[in-house]
Amino acid sequence: MGVDRSNLKRVIGASAAVVTALQAGTAALALSKGRRDYADGVWGPGLAAVALTGAALGTGDRTRRWALAAVTTAWAVRLESLMLGRLRSSDTEDERYTEFLEGDSTPTVLAKVFGTQAVAQLLVSAPLQLAAASTLPRSARRWLFPAGVAVAVTGAVVEAVADRQKAAYTAQPKDERPDVLDTGLWGVSRHPNYLGDSIMWDGVWLAGAASAPGGWLVAAPAAMSYFLVYATGAKRTEDRMGDRPAYQDYQRRVSFFFPGT
C-alpha cells in the first residue's frame, strides 16, 4: 500500500491540532470584534498549515509532499490577500453571516462557523495528509503526481485570473460599468473563480491518488466542490442576483459552473 500508518497518524494528529489552534484563535478575535466573518480569513491559512505540517512531519515521497505544500501555500497566500482586503474594506460584518447566525448563542456560533470550518478543512486536506505519509509506486501510476500538480496549478491560475477580472470590473465607476460581468472567464462560467478553486483541489487529490489509497479520498475534492457551489459561494450569489433582469439574461447565456452545463 506504501503508507506509513504510524506516520499518517502523526500527520493527522498534528494537522488537527494546527487547524484547531487557528480556528480557536480566529474565533476569539472574531467574537471580540463582533466580526464573525473573520472566519473567511482563516480558510486558506488553515489548508496551507496542513500542507506544511504534512511536508515537515511526513515520511512519504519528499518531492511530492513539498511540491503539494508549495502549491497549496501559494494558493493560500493569494487567497488570503484577497480575503484580508475584503475584510478590511468593511467596518461591518458580512450580511451573509449576520443572516445565517441571527439569534444564535456563542456556543452555536462556534459550532456552526468555526467548528464546521475546522472539520471541512481536515476533510478537504485529507489527500495532502495521506500523500505526506505515502510513497510513490514504481508503476505508471506515479505519473498522476505531476499530472495532479499541473491540474492544481491550472486551477489556481484560473481562480486568480477570474478574481483579477472581477476586481477590474468592480473598480469601474458604477455608472460606467456594464450591468453584469460577462467577459473574459466570466463569459465561459458564471463562477470561474469558484471553478478554478474546485479544479485546484481536484489536482491535489489527483496528485495524492498516485499512491493507490489516495484514490479512495475522492470525497475530499467532491466536498470542496459542494462547499463552493452550495455552502459558501455560487448558489448564494445566484439567489442574491437572480431577480435582476441583466443577471437573468446572463444566466440564460452563460453556464452556471462548468462550461457547457
PDB file of C-alpha atoms in Angstrom:
ATOM      1  CA  MET A   1       0.000   0.000   0.000  1.00  0.00           C
ATOM      2  CA  GLY A   2       3.003   2.341   0.524  1.00  0.00           C
ATOM      3  CA  VAL A   3       1.510   4.078   3.563  1.00  0.00           C
ATOM      4  CA  ASP A   4       3.412   4.556   6.804  1.00  0.00           C
ATOM      5  CA  ARG A   5       0.438   4.133   9.134  1.00  0.00           C
ATOM      6  CA  SER A   6       2.274   5.341  12.204  1.00  0.00           C
ATOM      7  CA  ASN A   7       3.448   8.451  10.415  1.00  0.00           C
ATOM      8  CA  LEU A   8      -0.022   9.031   8.953  1.00  0.00           C
ATOM      9  CA  LYS A   9      -1.495   9.061  12.471  1.00  0.00           C
ATOM     10  CA  ARG A  10       1.142  11.604  13.473  1.00  0.00           C
ATOM     11  CA  VAL A  11       0.382  13.809  10.470  1.00  0.00           C
ATOM     12  CA  ILE A  12      -3.370  13.617  11.068  1.00  0.00           C
ATOM     13  CA  GLY A  13      -2.979  14.439  14.750  1.00  0.00           C
ATOM     14  CA  ALA A  14      -0.672  17.371  14.091  1.00  0.00           C
ATOM     15  CA  SER A  15      -2.935  18.667  11.306  1.00  0.00           C
ATOM     16  CA  ALA A  16      -5.953  18.518  13.606  1.00  0.00           C
ATOM     17  CA  ALA A  17      -4.045  20.378  16.324  1.00  0.00           C
ATOM     18  CA  VAL A  18      -2.892  23.112  13.953  1.00  0.00           C
ATOM     19  CA  VAL A  19      -6.343  23.607  12.436  1.00  0.00           C
ATOM     20  CA  THR A  20      -7.961  23.679  15.880  1.00  0.00           C
ATOM     21  CA  ALA A  21      -5.479  26.287  17.111  1.00  0.00           C
ATOM     22  CA  LEU A  22      -6.035  28.513  14.069  1.00  0.00           C
ATOM     23  CA  GLN A  23      -9.807  28.268  14.317  1.00  0.00           C
ATOM     24  CA  ALA A  24      -9.783  28.917  18.065  1.00  0.00           C
ATOM     25  CA  GLY A  25      -7.578  31.975  17.701  1.00  0.00           C
ATOM     26  CA  THR A  26      -9.695  33.351  14.873  1.00  0.00           C
ATOM     27  CA  ALA A  27     -12.896  32.664  16.806  1.00  0.00           C
ATOM     28  CA  ALA A  28     -11.611  34.549  19.844  1.00  0.00           C
ATOM     29  CA  LEU A  29     -10.722  37.570  17.715  1.00  0.00           C
ATOM     30  CA  ALA A  30     -13.925  37.413  15.665  1.00  0.00           C
ATOM     31  CA  LEU A  31     -16.225  37.262  18.670  1.00  0.00           C
ATOM     32  CA  SER A  32     -14.400  40.060  20.474  1.00  0.00           C
ATOM     33  CA  LYS A  33     -14.718  42.310  17.416  1.00  0.00           C
ATOM     34  CA  GLY A  34     -18.254  41.313  16.510  1.00  0.00           C
ATOM     35  CA  ARG A  35     -16.989  40.160  13.112  1.00  0.00           C
ATOM     36  CA  ARG A  36     -17.818  36.506  12.732  1.00  0.00           C
ATOM     37  CA  ASP A  37     -16.989  36.834   9.049  1.00  0.00           C
ATOM     38  CA  TYR A  38     -13.324  36.786  10.090  1.00  0.00           C
ATOM     39  CA  ALA A  39     -13.770  33.047   9.582  1.00  0.00           C
ATOM     40  CA  ASP A  40     -13.226  33.722   5.869  1.00  0.00           C
ATOM     41  CA  GLY A  41      -9.704  34.854   6.656  1.00  0.00           C
ATOM     42  CA  VAL A  42      -8.565  31.533   8.122  1.00  0.00           C
ATOM     43  CA  TRP A  43      -9.749  29.196   5.354  1.00  0.00           C
ATOM     44  CA  GLY A  44      -6.655  29.470   3.175  1.00  0.00           C
ATOM     45  CA  PRO A  45      -4.115  29.618   6.030  1.00  0.00           C
ATOM     46  CA  GLY A  46      -5.653  26.527   7.626  1.00  0.00           C
ATOM     47  CA  LEU A  47      -5.236  24.450   4.483  1.00  0.00           C
ATOM     48  CA  ALA A  48      -1.719  25.754   3.913  1.00  0.00           C
ATOM     49  CA  ALA A  49      -0.855  24.900   7.519  1.00  0.00           C
ATOM     50  CA  VAL A  50      -1.972  21.308   6.975  1.00  0.00           C
ATOM     51  CA  ALA A  51       0.099  21.049   3.796  1.00  0.00           C
ATOM     52  CA  LEU A  52       3.205  22.427   5.504  1.00  0.00           C
ATOM     53  CA  THR A  53       2.666  20.253   8.578  1.00  0.00           C
ATOM     54  CA  GLY A  54       2.479  17.162   6.396  1.00  0.00           C
ATOM     55  CA  ALA A  55       5.546  18.184   4.424  1.00  0.00           C
ATOM     56  CA  ALA A  56       7.545  18.726   7.607  1.00  0.00           C
ATOM     57  CA  LEU A  57       6.426  15.657   9.550  1.00  0.00           C
ATOM     58  CA  GLY A  58       5.723  13.211   6.739  1.00  0.00           C
ATOM     59  CA  THR A  59       7.936  10.312   5.741  1.00  0.00           C
ATOM     60  CA  GLY A  60       6.359   9.864   2.316  1.00  0.00           C
ATOM     61  CA  ASP A  61       7.827  10.898  -1.018  1.00  0.00           C
ATOM     62  CA  ARG A  62       9.735  14.087  -0.265  1.00  0.00           C
ATOM     63  CA  THR A  63       9.287  15.706  -3.675  1.00  0.00           C
ATOM     64  CA  ARG A  64       5.543  15.208  -3.686  1.00  0.00           C
ATOM     65  CA  ARG A  65       4.850  16.390  -0.170  1.00  0.00           C
ATOM     66  CA  TRP A  66       6.877  19.579  -0.594  1.00  0.00           C
ATOM     67  CA  ALA A  67       5.522  20.244  -4.103  1.00  0.00           C
ATOM     68  CA  LEU A  68       1.962  20.000  -2.794  1.00  0.00           C
ATOM     69  CA  ALA A  69       2.872  22.197   0.162  1.00  0.00           C
ATOM     70  CA  ALA A  70       4.330  24.807  -2.192  1.00  0.00           C
ATOM     71  CA  VAL A  71       1.292  24.837  -4.491  1.00  0.00           C
ATOM     72  CA  THR A  72      -1.164  24.939  -1.589  1.00  0.00           C
ATOM     73  CA  THR A  73       0.729  27.693   0.206  1.00  0.00           C
ATOM     74  CA  ALA A  74       0.985  29.827  -2.933  1.00  0.00           C
ATOM     75  CA  TRP A  75      -2.758  29.386  -3.485  1.00  0.00           C
ATOM     76  CA  ALA A  76      -3.475  30.267   0.149  1.00  0.00           C
ATOM     77  CA  VAL A  77      -1.267  33.382   0.158  1.00  0.00           C
ATOM     78  CA  ARG A  78      -3.080  34.851  -2.842  1.00  0.00           C
ATOM     79  CA  LEU A  79      -6.482  33.965  -1.433  1.00  0.00           C
ATOM     80  CA  GLU A  80      -5.584  35.395   1.977  1.00  0.00           C
ATOM     81  CA  SER A  81      -4.507  38.675   0.402  1.00  0.00           C
ATOM     82  CA  LEU A  82      -7.891  38.882  -1.299  1.00  0.00           C
ATOM     83  CA  MET A  83      -9.823  37.947   1.851  1.00  0.00           C
ATOM     84  CA  LEU A  84      -7.965  40.408   4.079  1.00  0.00           C
ATOM     85  CA  GLY A  85      -8.604  43.182   1.573  1.00  0.00           C
ATOM     86  CA  ARG A  86     -12.332  42.455   1.670  1.00  0.00           C
ATOM     87  CA  LEU A  87     -12.474  42.243   5.444  1.00  0.00           C
ATOM     88  CA  ARG A  88     -10.515  45.464   5.937  1.00  0.00           C
ATOM     89  CA  SER A  89     -12.627  47.356   3.410  1.00  0.00           C
ATOM     90  CA  SER A  90     -15.745  46.986   5.549  1.00  0.00           C
ATOM     91  CA  ASP A  91     -16.455  48.080   9.111  1.00  0.00           C
ATOM     92  CA  THR A  92     -19.451  45.789   9.402  1.00  0.00           C
ATOM     93  CA  GLU A  93     -19.943  42.056   9.327  1.00  0.00           C
ATOM     94  CA  ASP A  94     -20.766  40.364   6.037  1.00  0.00           C
ATOM     95  CA  GLU A  95     -24.568  40.226   5.874  1.00  0.00           C
ATOM     96  CA  ARG A  96     -24.448  36.549   4.941  1.00  0.00           C
ATOM     97  CA  TYR A  97     -23.007  35.751   8.364  1.00  0.00           C
ATOM     98  CA  THR A  98     -25.442  38.052  10.111  1.00  0.00           C
ATOM     99  CA  GLU A  99     -28.422  36.368   8.461  1.00  0.00           C
ATOM    100  CA  PHE A 100     -27.041  32.859   8.928  1.00  0.00           C
ATOM    101  CA  LEU A 101     -26.282  33.353  12.626  1.00  0.00           C
ATOM    102  CA  GLU A 102     -29.186  35.599  13.648  1.00  0.00           C
ATOM    103  CA  GLY A 103     -30.181  34.882  17.248  1.00  0.00           C
ATOM    104  CA  ASP A 104     -27.550  32.185  17.771  1.00  0.00           C
ATOM    105  CA  SER A 105     -25.693  31.839  21.058  1.00  0.00           C
ATOM    106  CA  THR A 106     -21.900  31.895  21.265  1.00  0.00           C
ATOM    107  CA  PRO A 107     -21.577  28.085  21.531  1.00  0.00           C
ATOM    108  CA  THR A 108     -23.823  27.717  18.490  1.00  0.00           C
ATOM    109  CA  VAL A 109     -21.738  30.217  16.511  1.00  0.00           C
ATOM    110  CA  LEU A 110     -18.560  28.379  17.458  1.00  0.00           C
ATOM    111  CA  ALA A 111     -20.034  25.105  16.256  1.00  0.00           C
ATOM    112  CA  LYS A 112     -21.758  26.377  13.096  1.00  0.00           C
ATOM    113  CA  VAL A 113     -18.888  28.518  11.857  1.00  0.00           C
ATOM    114  CA  PHE A 114     -15.513  27.674  13.326  1.00  0.00           C
ATOM    115  CA  GLY A 115     -16.109  24.048  14.269  1.00  0.00           C
ATOM    116  CA  THR A 116     -17.693  23.258  10.928  1.00  0.00           C
ATOM    117  CA  GLN A 117     -14.884  25.007   9.079  1.00  0.00           C
ATOM    118  CA  ALA A 118     -12.241  23.049  11.007  1.00  0.00           C
ATOM    119  CA  VAL A 119     -13.897  19.766  10.044  1.00  0.00           C
ATOM    120  CA  ALA A 120     -14.186  20.930   6.433  1.00  0.00           C
ATOM    121  CA  GLN A 121     -10.502  21.860   6.294  1.00  0.00           C
ATOM    122  CA  LEU A 122      -9.443  18.461   7.598  1.00  0.00           C
ATOM    123  CA  LEU A 123     -11.740  16.702   5.123  1.00  0.00           C
ATOM    124  CA  VAL A 124     -10.641  18.712   2.098  1.00  0.00           C
ATOM    125  CA  SER A 125      -6.962  18.329   3.013  1.00  0.00           C
ATOM    126  CA  ALA A 126      -7.172  14.549   3.530  1.00  0.00           C
ATOM    127  CA  PRO A 127      -5.275  13.847   0.255  1.00  0.00           C
ATOM    128  CA  LEU A 128      -2.459  16.104   1.469  1.00  0.00           C
ATOM    129  CA  GLN A 129      -2.237  14.242   4.753  1.00  0.00           C
ATOM    130  CA  LEU A 130      -2.219  10.812   3.113  1.00  0.00           C
ATOM    131  CA  ALA A 131       0.335  11.873   0.486  1.00  0.00           C
ATOM    132  CA  ALA A 132       2.647  13.120   3.232  1.00  0.00           C
ATOM    133  CA  ALA A 133       2.871   9.611   4.680  1.00  0.00           C
ATOM    134  CA  SER A 134       2.846   7.642   1.405  1.00  0.00           C
ATOM    135  CA  THR A 135       5.492   6.531  -1.061  1.00  0.00           C
ATOM    136  CA  LEU A 136       5.069   6.678  -4.818  1.00  0.00           C
ATOM    137  CA  PRO A 137       4.659   3.383  -6.704  1.00  0.00           C
ATOM    138  CA  ARG A 138       7.131   2.297  -9.364  1.00  0.00           C
ATOM    139  CA  SER A 139       4.316   1.763 -11.862  1.00  0.00           C
ATOM    140  CA  ALA A 140       2.983   4.268 -14.379  1.00  0.00           C
ATOM    141  CA  ARG A 141       0.531   5.354 -11.698  1.00  0.00           C
ATOM    142  CA  ARG A 142       3.287   7.557 -10.262  1.00  0.00           C
ATOM    143  CA  TRP A 143       2.701   9.978 -13.149  1.00  0.00           C
ATOM    144  CA  LEU A 144      -0.564  11.006 -11.530  1.00  0.00           C
ATOM    145  CA  PHE A 145       1.590  13.092  -9.193  1.00  0.00           C
ATOM    146  CA  PRO A 146       2.979  15.543 -11.787  1.00  0.00           C
ATOM    147  CA  ALA A 147      -0.335  15.464 -13.640  1.00  0.00           C
ATOM    148  CA  GLY A 148      -2.137  16.405 -10.445  1.00  0.00           C
ATOM    149  CA  VAL A 149       0.260  19.240  -9.704  1.00  0.00           C
ATOM    150  CA  ALA A 150      -0.267  20.572 -13.231  1.00  0.00           C
ATOM    151  CA  VAL A 151      -4.043  20.452 -12.763  1.00  0.00           C
ATOM    152  CA  ALA A 152      -3.766  22.173  -9.374  1.00  0.00           C
ATOM    153  CA  VAL A 153      -1.613  24.970 -10.778  1.00  0.00           C
ATOM    154  CA  THR A 154      -4.035  25.414 -13.684  1.00  0.00           C
ATOM    155  CA  GLY A 155      -6.949  25.716 -11.284  1.00  0.00           C
ATOM    156  CA  ALA A 156      -5.131  28.221  -9.102  1.00  0.00           C
ATOM    157  CA  VAL A 157      -4.316  30.331 -12.167  1.00  0.00           C
ATOM    158  CA  VAL A 158      -7.928  30.235 -13.373  1.00  0.00           C
ATOM    159  CA  GLU A 159      -9.121  31.358  -9.938  1.00  0.00           C
ATOM    160  CA  ALA A 160      -6.550  34.160  -9.767  1.00  0.00           C
ATOM    161  CA  VAL A 161      -7.331  35.453 -13.265  1.00  0.00           C
ATOM    162  CA  ALA A 162     -11.074  35.361 -12.583  1.00  0.00           C
ATOM    163  CA  ASP A 163     -10.646  37.305  -9.344  1.00  0.00           C
ATOM    164  CA  ARG A 164      -8.460  39.867 -11.113  1.00  0.00           C
ATOM    165  CA  GLN A 165     -11.051  40.327 -13.848  1.00  0.00           C
ATOM    166  CA  LYS A 166     -13.766  40.767 -11.228  1.00  0.00           C
ATOM    167  CA  ALA A 167     -11.660  43.327  -9.345  1.00  0.00           C
ATOM    168  CA  ALA A 168     -11.096  45.308 -12.541  1.00  0.00           C
ATOM    169  CA  TYR A 169     -14.846  45.267 -13.236  1.00  0.00           C
ATOM    170  CA  THR A 170     -15.722  46.372  -9.695  1.00  0.00           C
ATOM    171  CA  ALA A 171     -13.157  49.177  -9.829  1.00  0.00           C
ATOM    172  CA  GLN A 172     -15.047  50.874 -12.670  1.00  0.00           C
ATOM    173  CA  PRO A 173     -17.476  53.685 -11.735  1.00  0.00           C
ATOM    174  CA  LYS A 174     -20.955  52.224 -11.244  1.00  0.00           C
ATOM    175  CA  ASP A 175     -22.483  54.456 -13.904  1.00  0.00           C
ATOM    176  CA  GLU A 176     -19.920  53.354 -16.493  1.00  0.00           C
ATOM    177  CA  ARG A 177     -19.510  49.629 -15.976  1.00  0.00           C
ATOM    178  CA  PRO A 178     -21.821  47.029 -17.596  1.00  0.00           C
ATOM    179  CA  ASP A 179     -24.760  45.689 -15.588  1.00  0.00           C
ATOM    180  CA  VAL A 180     -23.073  42.298 -15.347  1.00  0.00           C
ATOM    181  CA  LEU A 181     -19.544  40.987 -15.819  1.00  0.00           C
ATOM    182  CA  ASP A 182     -19.753  38.634 -18.797  1.00  0.00           C
ATOM    183  CA  THR A 183     -16.356  38.972 -20.445  1.00  0.00           C
ATOM    184  CA  GLY A 184     -13.137  37.003 -20.082  1.00  0.00           C
ATOM    185  CA  LEU A 185     -13.542  33.886 -17.963  1.00  0.00           C
ATOM    186  CA  TRP A 186     -16.883  35.258 -16.775  1.00  0.00           C
ATOM    187  CA  GLY A 187     -18.201  34.718 -20.292  1.00  0.00           C
ATOM    188  CA  VAL A 188     -17.452  30.988 -20.003  1.00  0.00           C
ATOM    189  CA  SER A 189     -18.708  30.313 -16.476  1.00  0.00           C
ATOM    190  CA  ARG A 190     -20.799  32.438 -14.135  1.00  0.00           C
ATOM    191  CA  HIS A 191     -18.463  31.467 -11.291  1.00  0.00           C
ATOM    192  CA  PRO A 192     -14.992  30.928 -12.794  1.00  0.00           C
ATOM    193  CA  ASN A 193     -13.237  31.838  -9.536  1.00  0.00           C
ATOM    194  CA  TYR A 194     -15.016  29.033  -7.693  1.00  0.00           C
ATOM    195  CA  LEU A 195     -14.491  26.742 -10.678  1.00  0.00           C
ATOM    196  CA  GLY A 196     -10.751  27.401 -10.573  1.00  0.00           C
ATOM    197  CA  ASP A 197     -10.727  26.706  -6.835  1.00  0.00           C
ATOM    198  CA  SER A 198     -12.516  23.406  -7.434  1.00  0.00           C
ATOM    199  CA  ILE A 199     -10.036  22.407 -10.147  1.00  0.00           C
ATOM    200  CA  MET A 200      -7.148  23.289  -7.825  1.00  0.00           C
ATOM    201  CA  TRP A 201      -8.316  20.763  -5.232  1.00  0.00           C
ATOM    202  CA  ASP A 202      -9.141  18.176  -7.878  1.00  0.00           C
ATOM    203  CA  GLY A 203      -5.470  18.410  -8.808  1.00  0.00           C
ATOM    204  CA  VAL A 204      -4.335  17.973  -5.204  1.00  0.00           C
ATOM    205  CA  TRP A 205      -6.457  14.832  -4.956  1.00  0.00           C
ATOM    206  CA  LEU A 206      -5.101  13.513  -8.258  1.00  0.00           C
ATOM    207  CA  ALA A 207      -1.514  14.019  -7.086  1.00  0.00           C
ATOM    208  CA  GLY A 208      -2.309  12.135  -3.897  1.00  0.00           C
ATOM    209  CA  ALA A 209      -4.030   9.371  -5.872  1.00  0.00           C
ATOM    210  CA  ALA A 210      -0.656   8.429  -7.342  1.00  0.00           C
ATOM    211  CA  SER A 211      -0.442   6.298  -4.196  1.00  0.00           C
ATOM    212  CA  ALA A 212      -3.265   3.778  -4.525  1.00  0.00           C
ATOM    213  CA  PRO A 213      -5.076   4.536  -1.221  1.00  0.00           C
ATOM    214  CA  GLY A 214      -5.343   8.182  -2.235  1.00  0.00           C
ATOM    215  CA  GLY A 215      -7.830   7.380  -4.953  1.00  0.00           C
ATOM    216  CA  TRP A 216     -10.394   6.447  -2.304  1.00  0.00           C
ATOM    217  CA  LEU A 217     -10.328  10.004  -0.979  1.00  0.00           C
ATOM    218  CA  VAL A 218     -12.388  11.354  -3.878  1.00  0.00           C
ATOM    219  CA  ALA A 219     -14.862  12.625  -1.274  1.00  0.00           C
ATOM    220  CA  ALA A 220     -12.343  15.388  -0.458  1.00  0.00           C
ATOM    221  CA  PRO A 221     -12.487  17.263  -3.791  1.00  0.00           C
ATOM    222  CA  ALA A 222     -16.195  16.452  -4.039  1.00  0.00           C
ATOM    223  CA  ALA A 223     -16.706  18.141  -0.674  1.00  0.00           C
ATOM    224  CA  MET A 224     -14.752  21.199  -1.802  1.00  0.00           C
ATOM    225  CA  SER A 225     -16.908  21.496  -4.919  1.00  0.00           C
ATOM    226  CA  TYR A 226     -20.035  21.166  -2.790  1.00  0.00           C
ATOM    227  CA  PHE A 227     -18.853  23.883  -0.403  1.00  0.00           C
ATOM    228  CA  LEU A 228     -18.030  26.208  -3.285  1.00  0.00           C
ATOM    229  CA  VAL A 229     -21.333  25.686  -5.087  1.00  0.00           C
ATOM    230  CA  TYR A 230     -23.842  25.328  -2.276  1.00  0.00           C
ATOM    231  CA  ALA A 231     -22.380  26.254   1.107  1.00  0.00           C
ATOM    232  CA  THR A 232     -20.441  29.478   0.665  1.00  0.00           C
ATOM    233  CA  GLY A 233     -20.461  30.901  -2.813  1.00  0.00           C
ATOM    234  CA  ALA A 234     -22.093  30.204  -6.146  1.00  0.00           C
ATOM    235  CA  LYS A 235     -25.642  29.277  -5.124  1.00  0.00           C
ATOM    236  CA  ARG A 236     -25.898  32.174  -2.673  1.00  0.00           C
ATOM    237  CA  THR A 237     -24.744  34.580  -5.365  1.00  0.00           C
ATOM    238  CA  GLU A 238     -27.353  33.190  -7.735  1.00  0.00           C
ATOM    239  CA  ASP A 239     -30.092  33.640  -5.131  1.00  0.00           C
ATOM    240  CA  ARG A 240     -28.995  37.218  -4.406  1.00  0.00           C
ATOM    241  CA  MET A 241     -28.664  38.266  -8.044  1.00  0.00           C
ATOM    242  CA  GLY A 242     -31.413  36.174  -9.613  1.00  0.00           C
ATOM    243  CA  ASP A 243     -34.115  38.850  -9.535  1.00  0.00           C
ATOM    244  CA  ARG A 244     -32.105  41.292 -11.656  1.00  0.00           C
ATOM    245  CA  PRO A 245     -33.094  41.303 -15.362  1.00  0.00           C
ATOM    246  CA  ALA A 246     -29.497  41.666 -16.556  1.00  0.00           C
ATOM    247  CA  TYR A 247     -28.413  38.708 -14.450  1.00  0.00           C
ATOM    248  CA  GLN A 248     -31.357  36.618 -15.632  1.00  0.00           C
ATOM    249  CA  ASP A 249     -30.208  37.199 -19.198  1.00  0.00           C
ATOM    250  CA  TYR A 250     -26.667  36.295 -18.111  1.00  0.00           C
ATOM    251  CA  GLN A 251     -27.986  33.034 -16.650  1.00  0.00           C
ATOM    252  CA  ARG A 252     -29.539  32.129 -19.994  1.00  0.00           C
ATOM    253  CA  ARG A 253     -26.345  32.802 -21.917  1.00  0.00           C
ATOM    254  CA  VAL A 254     -23.551  31.500 -19.687  1.00  0.00           C
ATOM    255  CA  SER A 255     -23.037  28.171 -17.925  1.00  0.00           C
ATOM    256  CA  PHE A 256     -23.530  28.070 -14.169  1.00  0.00           C
ATOM    257  CA  PHE A 257     -20.259  26.365 -13.212  1.00  0.00           C
ATOM    258  CA  PHE A 258     -18.609  24.031 -15.699  1.00  0.00           C
ATOM    259  CA  PRO A 259     -18.657  25.269 -19.325  1.00  0.00           C
ATOM    260  CA  GLY A 260     -21.371  23.578 -21.325  1.00  0.00           C
ATOM    261  CA  THR A 261     -23.601  22.786 -18.353  1.00  0.00           C
TER     262      THR A 261
END
